[in-house]
Amino acid sequence: MSVRMNKPEVRCESSCWDRWTRLLLGLIALTALAVGFIHGARAHSLDDIDAMLKSDERYFQPIDKPVPDFTLRGADGRIVRPADLAGKVVVLHFIYTSCPDVCPLHAEKIAEVQKMVNSTPMKDRVVFISITTDPRKDTPDVLRAYGPTHGLDPVNWLFLTTAPDQPEDATRKLAEAFGHKFTLTDDGYQMHGIVTHVIDREGHWRANFHGLNFQPVNLVTFVNALTNNVERPHHEQDEGWLAKLKNLL
C-alpha cells in the first residue's frame, strides 16, 4: 500500500514581501552607514565629504548658505518655521499633488530615502518635508492622503502649505529662493525642475541633489555625515552612531 504525501503549499503574501523589502532597505542603509564610516575616517570637514561625493555622484551640488526663511502650515494646522526644525537634518523638496508625471516620482524617490534612513538610528534625527506649490488645490485632506499614497511615513514627514494670510504664490516664491521655479501654464499645470535640498542641524542649506537619477545611498551618506556633525573639529564632535559602532569593533 502506498501512502501519498501532500506537499505543503508555500505562499509568500504581502507581509512576506514587506519583510524582505525592509530587510533589503536595511542592508542598503547599513551600506550607507559603512560608506559614511569610511568617509568619516578620512574626512576632517564637510568639504572632504563634499569632494568625495562629487566624485561619486554626478547629481550632487554642495551648497553653503543660510536656509531661506519661511512660515508655513502643516496639514494639521501647525505652523512650521526653520527655527522649529533646529537640531534635525532636513530633506526638503517642492511638489504639487495634481502634477501628472514627475512629482509622484519625486515623492517616491524621497520615500525610498526615508525608508533607508528610518531603518537606522538616524530616524529620530532627520525630518522629510514636502512643500506644495499649489496651495489652492492642495487642501489639508489632500496633503494628508498624498504621502501614504506614495510611501512616505508621517512619523518624520511633513507636507507644508501656505498659512491663511499668505498669498497663493508664496510657496512658488519660496521655491525660487531655493533656486528653481514652478511656472504656471495656461492649462493649470506647472513647469518646474526637480531638486532635493538638504539642510543641516543648525539651519544651513548644505546640498542639492538634482533630478531623479541620484543614488539614494549617496543622499543617505550625506545625511549621515550631517547627523554626526562631521564638520566640527574632532575634539568637539558628538559621539555619533558611527563612532559608537567603531567602538564596538
Short mmCIF file of C-alpha atoms in Angstrom, two decimals:
data_model
loop_
_atom_site.label_atom_id
_atom_site.label_comp_id
_atom_site.label_asym_id
_atom_site.label_seq_id
_atom_site.Cartn_x
_atom_site.Cartn_y
_atom_site.Cartn_z
CA MET A 1 0.00 0.00 0.00
CA SER A 2 1.41 3.36 -0.99
CA VAL A 3 0.92 6.49 1.00
CA ARG A 4 0.54 9.73 -0.91
CA MET A 5 2.15 12.66 0.84
CA ASN A 6 0.78 16.08 0.01
CA LYS A 7 3.43 18.78 -0.22
CA PRO A 8 2.55 21.82 1.81
CA GLU A 9 1.84 24.92 -0.20
CA VAL A 10 4.34 27.72 0.17
CA ARG A 11 2.89 31.15 -0.28
CA CYS A 12 4.65 34.46 0.11
CA GLU A 13 1.94 37.01 0.83
CA SER A 14 2.29 40.75 1.06
CA SER A 15 3.61 40.61 4.63
CA CYS A 16 6.43 38.35 3.45
CA TRP A 17 7.35 40.75 0.67
CA ASP A 18 7.19 43.63 3.15
CA ARG A 19 9.67 41.86 5.42
CA TRP A 20 12.04 41.20 2.53
CA THR A 21 11.72 44.84 1.41
CA ARG A 22 12.50 46.11 4.90
CA LEU A 23 15.47 43.75 5.11
CA LEU A 24 16.82 44.91 1.75
CA LEU A 25 16.41 48.58 2.65
CA GLY A 26 18.09 47.92 5.97
CA LEU A 27 21.06 46.33 4.23
CA ILE A 28 21.30 49.27 1.83
CA ALA A 29 21.13 51.71 4.75
CA LEU A 30 23.85 49.79 6.59
CA THR A 31 25.93 50.08 3.43
CA ALA A 32 25.41 53.83 3.55
CA LEU A 33 26.47 53.86 7.18
CA ALA A 34 29.56 51.82 6.32
CA VAL A 35 30.39 54.21 3.49
CA GLY A 36 29.85 57.11 5.87
CA PHE A 37 32.15 55.45 8.38
CA ILE A 38 34.89 55.13 5.76
CA HIS A 39 34.34 58.72 4.62
CA GLY A 40 34.27 59.93 8.20
CA ALA A 41 37.55 58.19 8.95
CA ARG A 42 39.18 60.05 6.05
CA ALA A 43 37.32 63.35 6.32
CA HIS A 44 38.16 66.25 8.61
CA SER A 45 35.39 68.55 7.38
CA LEU A 46 32.23 68.68 5.34
CA ASP A 47 34.39 69.92 2.46
CA ASP A 48 36.06 66.50 2.41
CA ILE A 49 32.68 64.77 2.33
CA ASP A 50 31.60 67.12 -0.48
CA ALA A 51 34.71 66.27 -2.51
CA MET A 52 34.16 62.54 -2.03
CA LEU A 53 30.52 62.72 -3.08
CA LYS A 54 31.28 64.96 -6.06
CA SER A 55 33.48 62.20 -7.42
CA ASP A 56 30.80 59.54 -6.84
CA GLU A 57 27.51 61.36 -7.51
CA ARG A 58 27.14 63.47 -10.64
CA TYR A 59 23.83 64.98 -9.43
CA PHE A 60 25.24 66.26 -6.13
CA GLN A 61 25.78 70.01 -5.63
CA PRO A 62 27.34 71.28 -2.39
CA ILE A 63 25.81 74.49 -1.01
CA ASP A 64 26.82 76.73 1.89
CA LYS A 65 24.04 79.25 2.51
CA PRO A 66 21.53 80.09 5.23
CA VAL A 67 18.24 78.34 4.61
CA PRO A 68 15.62 80.67 3.06
CA ASP A 69 13.22 81.75 5.76
CA PHE A 70 9.61 80.57 5.68
CA THR A 71 6.48 80.35 7.77
CA LEU A 72 4.21 77.58 6.52
CA ARG A 73 1.33 75.44 7.75
CA GLY A 74 1.13 71.68 8.05
CA ALA A 75 -1.89 69.56 7.17
CA ASP A 76 -2.77 69.55 10.88
CA GLY A 77 -2.75 73.35 11.02
CA ARG A 78 0.54 73.60 12.88
CA ILE A 79 2.79 76.49 11.86
CA VAL A 80 6.32 75.44 10.91
CA ARG A 81 9.38 77.69 10.66
CA PRO A 82 13.06 76.81 10.16
CA ALA A 83 13.69 77.50 13.85
CA ASP A 84 11.23 74.72 14.70
CA LEU A 85 13.48 72.26 12.86
CA ALA A 86 16.68 73.11 14.75
CA GLY A 87 18.63 70.00 15.71
CA LYS A 88 17.22 67.99 12.79
CA VAL A 89 18.69 67.32 9.39
CA VAL A 90 16.03 68.30 6.85
CA VAL A 91 15.46 66.73 3.43
CA LEU A 92 13.14 69.11 1.59
CA HIS A 93 11.52 69.25 -1.83
CA PHE A 94 8.73 71.08 -3.70
CA ILE A 95 5.85 69.31 -5.48
CA TYR A 96 2.15 69.76 -6.17
CA THR A 97 -0.30 66.90 -5.90
CA SER A 98 -2.05 67.29 -9.27
CA CYS A 99 1.26 67.03 -11.12
CA PRO A 100 0.74 64.19 -13.61
CA ASP A 101 4.29 62.98 -14.06
CA VAL A 102 7.50 63.82 -12.20
CA CYS A 103 6.12 64.95 -8.81
CA PRO A 104 4.81 61.47 -7.87
CA LEU A 105 8.14 60.01 -8.94
CA HIS A 106 9.98 62.57 -6.84
CA ALA A 107 7.83 61.78 -3.80
CA GLU A 108 8.53 58.07 -4.25
CA LYS A 109 12.27 58.75 -4.53
CA ILE A 110 12.14 60.65 -1.26
CA ALA A 111 10.15 57.80 0.27
CA GLU A 112 12.90 55.39 -0.77
CA VAL A 113 15.48 57.55 1.00
CA GLN A 114 13.21 57.88 4.04
CA LYS A 115 12.84 54.10 4.36
CA MET A 116 16.62 53.73 4.31
CA VAL A 117 17.12 56.45 6.92
CA ASN A 118 14.32 55.14 9.12
CA SER A 119 15.85 51.67 9.23
CA THR A 120 18.83 53.18 11.11
CA PRO A 121 19.24 55.17 14.34
CA MET A 122 19.13 58.35 12.21
CA LYS A 123 15.33 58.10 12.17
CA ASP A 124 14.84 60.49 15.11
CA ARG A 125 17.37 62.99 13.79
CA VAL A 126 16.02 63.57 10.26
CA VAL A 127 12.77 65.13 9.02
CA PHE A 128 11.45 64.95 5.45
CA ILE A 129 9.45 67.91 4.17
CA SER A 130 7.33 68.26 1.03
CA ILE A 131 6.06 71.76 0.19
CA THR A 132 3.15 72.24 -2.17
CA THR A 133 3.37 74.91 -4.85
CA ASP A 134 -0.40 74.73 -5.44
CA PRO A 135 -1.92 75.59 -2.05
CA ARG A 136 -5.32 76.45 -3.55
CA LYS A 137 -5.94 72.87 -4.67
CA ASP A 138 -3.86 71.07 -2.07
CA THR A 139 -6.19 71.19 0.90
CA PRO A 140 -5.27 69.62 4.27
CA ASP A 141 -7.18 66.43 3.35
CA VAL A 142 -5.30 66.18 0.06
CA LEU A 143 -1.98 66.74 1.81
CA ARG A 144 -2.67 64.07 4.44
CA ALA A 145 -3.56 61.46 1.82
CA TYR A 146 -0.69 62.17 -0.58
CA GLY A 147 2.23 60.96 1.49
CA PRO A 148 1.00 57.47 2.41
CA THR A 149 -0.17 57.01 -1.19
CA HIS A 150 3.43 57.43 -2.33
CA GLY A 151 5.12 55.58 0.51
CA LEU A 152 6.05 58.48 2.81
CA ASP A 153 5.83 57.76 6.54
CA PRO A 154 4.17 60.52 8.63
CA VAL A 155 6.39 59.59 11.59
CA ASN A 156 9.04 62.04 10.33
CA TRP A 157 7.46 63.57 7.23
CA LEU A 158 5.60 66.88 6.87
CA PHE A 159 3.64 68.26 3.92
CA LEU A 160 3.52 72.04 4.18
CA THR A 161 1.36 74.67 2.52
CA THR A 162 0.72 78.39 2.94
CA ALA A 163 -0.72 79.95 6.07
CA PRO A 164 -4.19 81.50 5.69
CA ASP A 165 -2.88 85.07 5.50
CA GLN A 166 -0.28 84.35 2.80
CA PRO A 167 -0.62 84.92 -0.95
CA GLU A 168 -1.30 81.91 -3.18
CA ASP A 169 2.12 82.12 -4.82
CA ALA A 170 4.10 82.23 -1.54
CA THR A 171 5.48 78.70 -1.86
CA ARG A 172 6.35 79.18 -5.53
CA LYS A 173 8.39 82.23 -4.49
CA LEU A 174 9.99 80.13 -1.77
CA ALA A 175 10.99 77.59 -4.41
CA GLU A 176 12.66 80.46 -6.30
CA ALA A 177 14.58 81.33 -3.12
CA PHE A 178 15.82 77.73 -3.20
CA GLY A 179 16.97 78.27 -6.78
CA HIS A 180 14.29 76.87 -9.08
CA LYS A 181 10.86 77.84 -10.45
CA PHE A 182 7.36 76.43 -10.63
CA THR A 183 5.80 78.35 -13.53
CA LEU A 184 2.04 78.24 -14.05
CA THR A 185 0.89 77.26 -17.54
CA ASP A 186 -2.40 78.03 -19.28
CA ASP A 187 -3.69 74.50 -18.71
CA GLY A 188 -3.28 74.74 -14.95
CA TYR A 189 -0.10 72.72 -14.64
CA GLN A 190 3.32 73.97 -13.57
CA MET A 191 6.62 73.74 -15.40
CA HIS A 192 9.42 73.02 -12.95
CA GLY A 193 12.69 71.29 -12.24
CA ILE A 194 13.37 68.55 -9.72
CA VAL A 195 15.69 69.27 -6.81
CA THR A 196 16.08 67.71 -3.37
CA HIS A 197 17.52 70.11 -0.78
CA VAL A 198 19.42 69.12 2.37
CA ILE A 199 19.61 71.39 5.44
CA ASP A 200 21.87 70.73 8.41
CA ARG A 201 21.04 70.69 12.10
CA GLU A 202 22.00 74.37 12.50
CA GLY A 203 19.72 75.55 9.71
CA HIS A 204 22.29 75.88 6.93
CA TRP A 205 21.44 74.79 3.40
CA ARG A 206 24.18 72.27 2.61
CA ALA A 207 23.39 70.48 -0.65
CA ASN A 208 21.14 69.89 -3.64
CA PHE A 209 20.59 66.54 -5.30
CA HIS A 210 19.29 67.23 -8.80
CA GLY A 211 16.73 65.22 -10.76
CA LEU A 212 15.58 61.67 -10.11
CA ASN A 213 18.70 59.72 -11.04
CA PHE A 214 20.85 60.33 -7.97
CA GLN A 215 21.77 57.27 -5.93
CA PRO A 216 19.72 57.19 -2.69
CA VAL A 217 22.67 55.68 -0.83
CA ASN A 218 24.69 58.84 -1.59
CA LEU A 219 21.99 61.09 -0.15
CA VAL A 220 21.80 58.86 2.93
CA THR A 221 25.60 59.03 3.26
CA PHE A 222 25.48 62.84 3.17
CA VAL A 223 22.62 62.97 5.69
CA ASN A 224 24.55 60.61 7.94
CA ALA A 225 27.56 62.96 7.86
CA LEU A 226 25.34 65.85 8.91
CA THR A 227 23.68 63.91 11.72
CA ASN A 228 27.14 63.14 13.09
CA ASN A 229 28.37 66.75 12.85
CA VAL A 230 31.34 65.70 10.74
CA GLU A 231 32.27 69.31 10.01
CA ARG A 232 33.16 70.01 13.65
CA PRO A 233 36.75 69.59 14.83
CA HIS A 234 37.27 66.06 16.12
CA HIS A 235 37.64 67.10 19.77
CA GLU A 236 34.23 68.83 19.62
CA GLN A 237 32.31 66.14 17.76
CA ASP A 238 29.35 64.48 19.37
CA GLU A 239 29.79 60.73 19.61
CA GLY A 240 27.58 59.67 16.70
CA TRP A 241 26.25 56.25 15.88
CA LEU A 242 29.19 55.51 13.60
CA ALA A 243 31.65 56.30 16.37
CA LYS A 244 29.71 54.04 18.72
CA LEU A 245 29.78 51.32 16.10
CA LYS A 246 33.55 51.76 15.73
CA ASN A 247 34.00 51.38 19.49
CA LEU A 248 32.18 48.06 19.36
CA LEU A 249 34.52 46.64 16.70
#
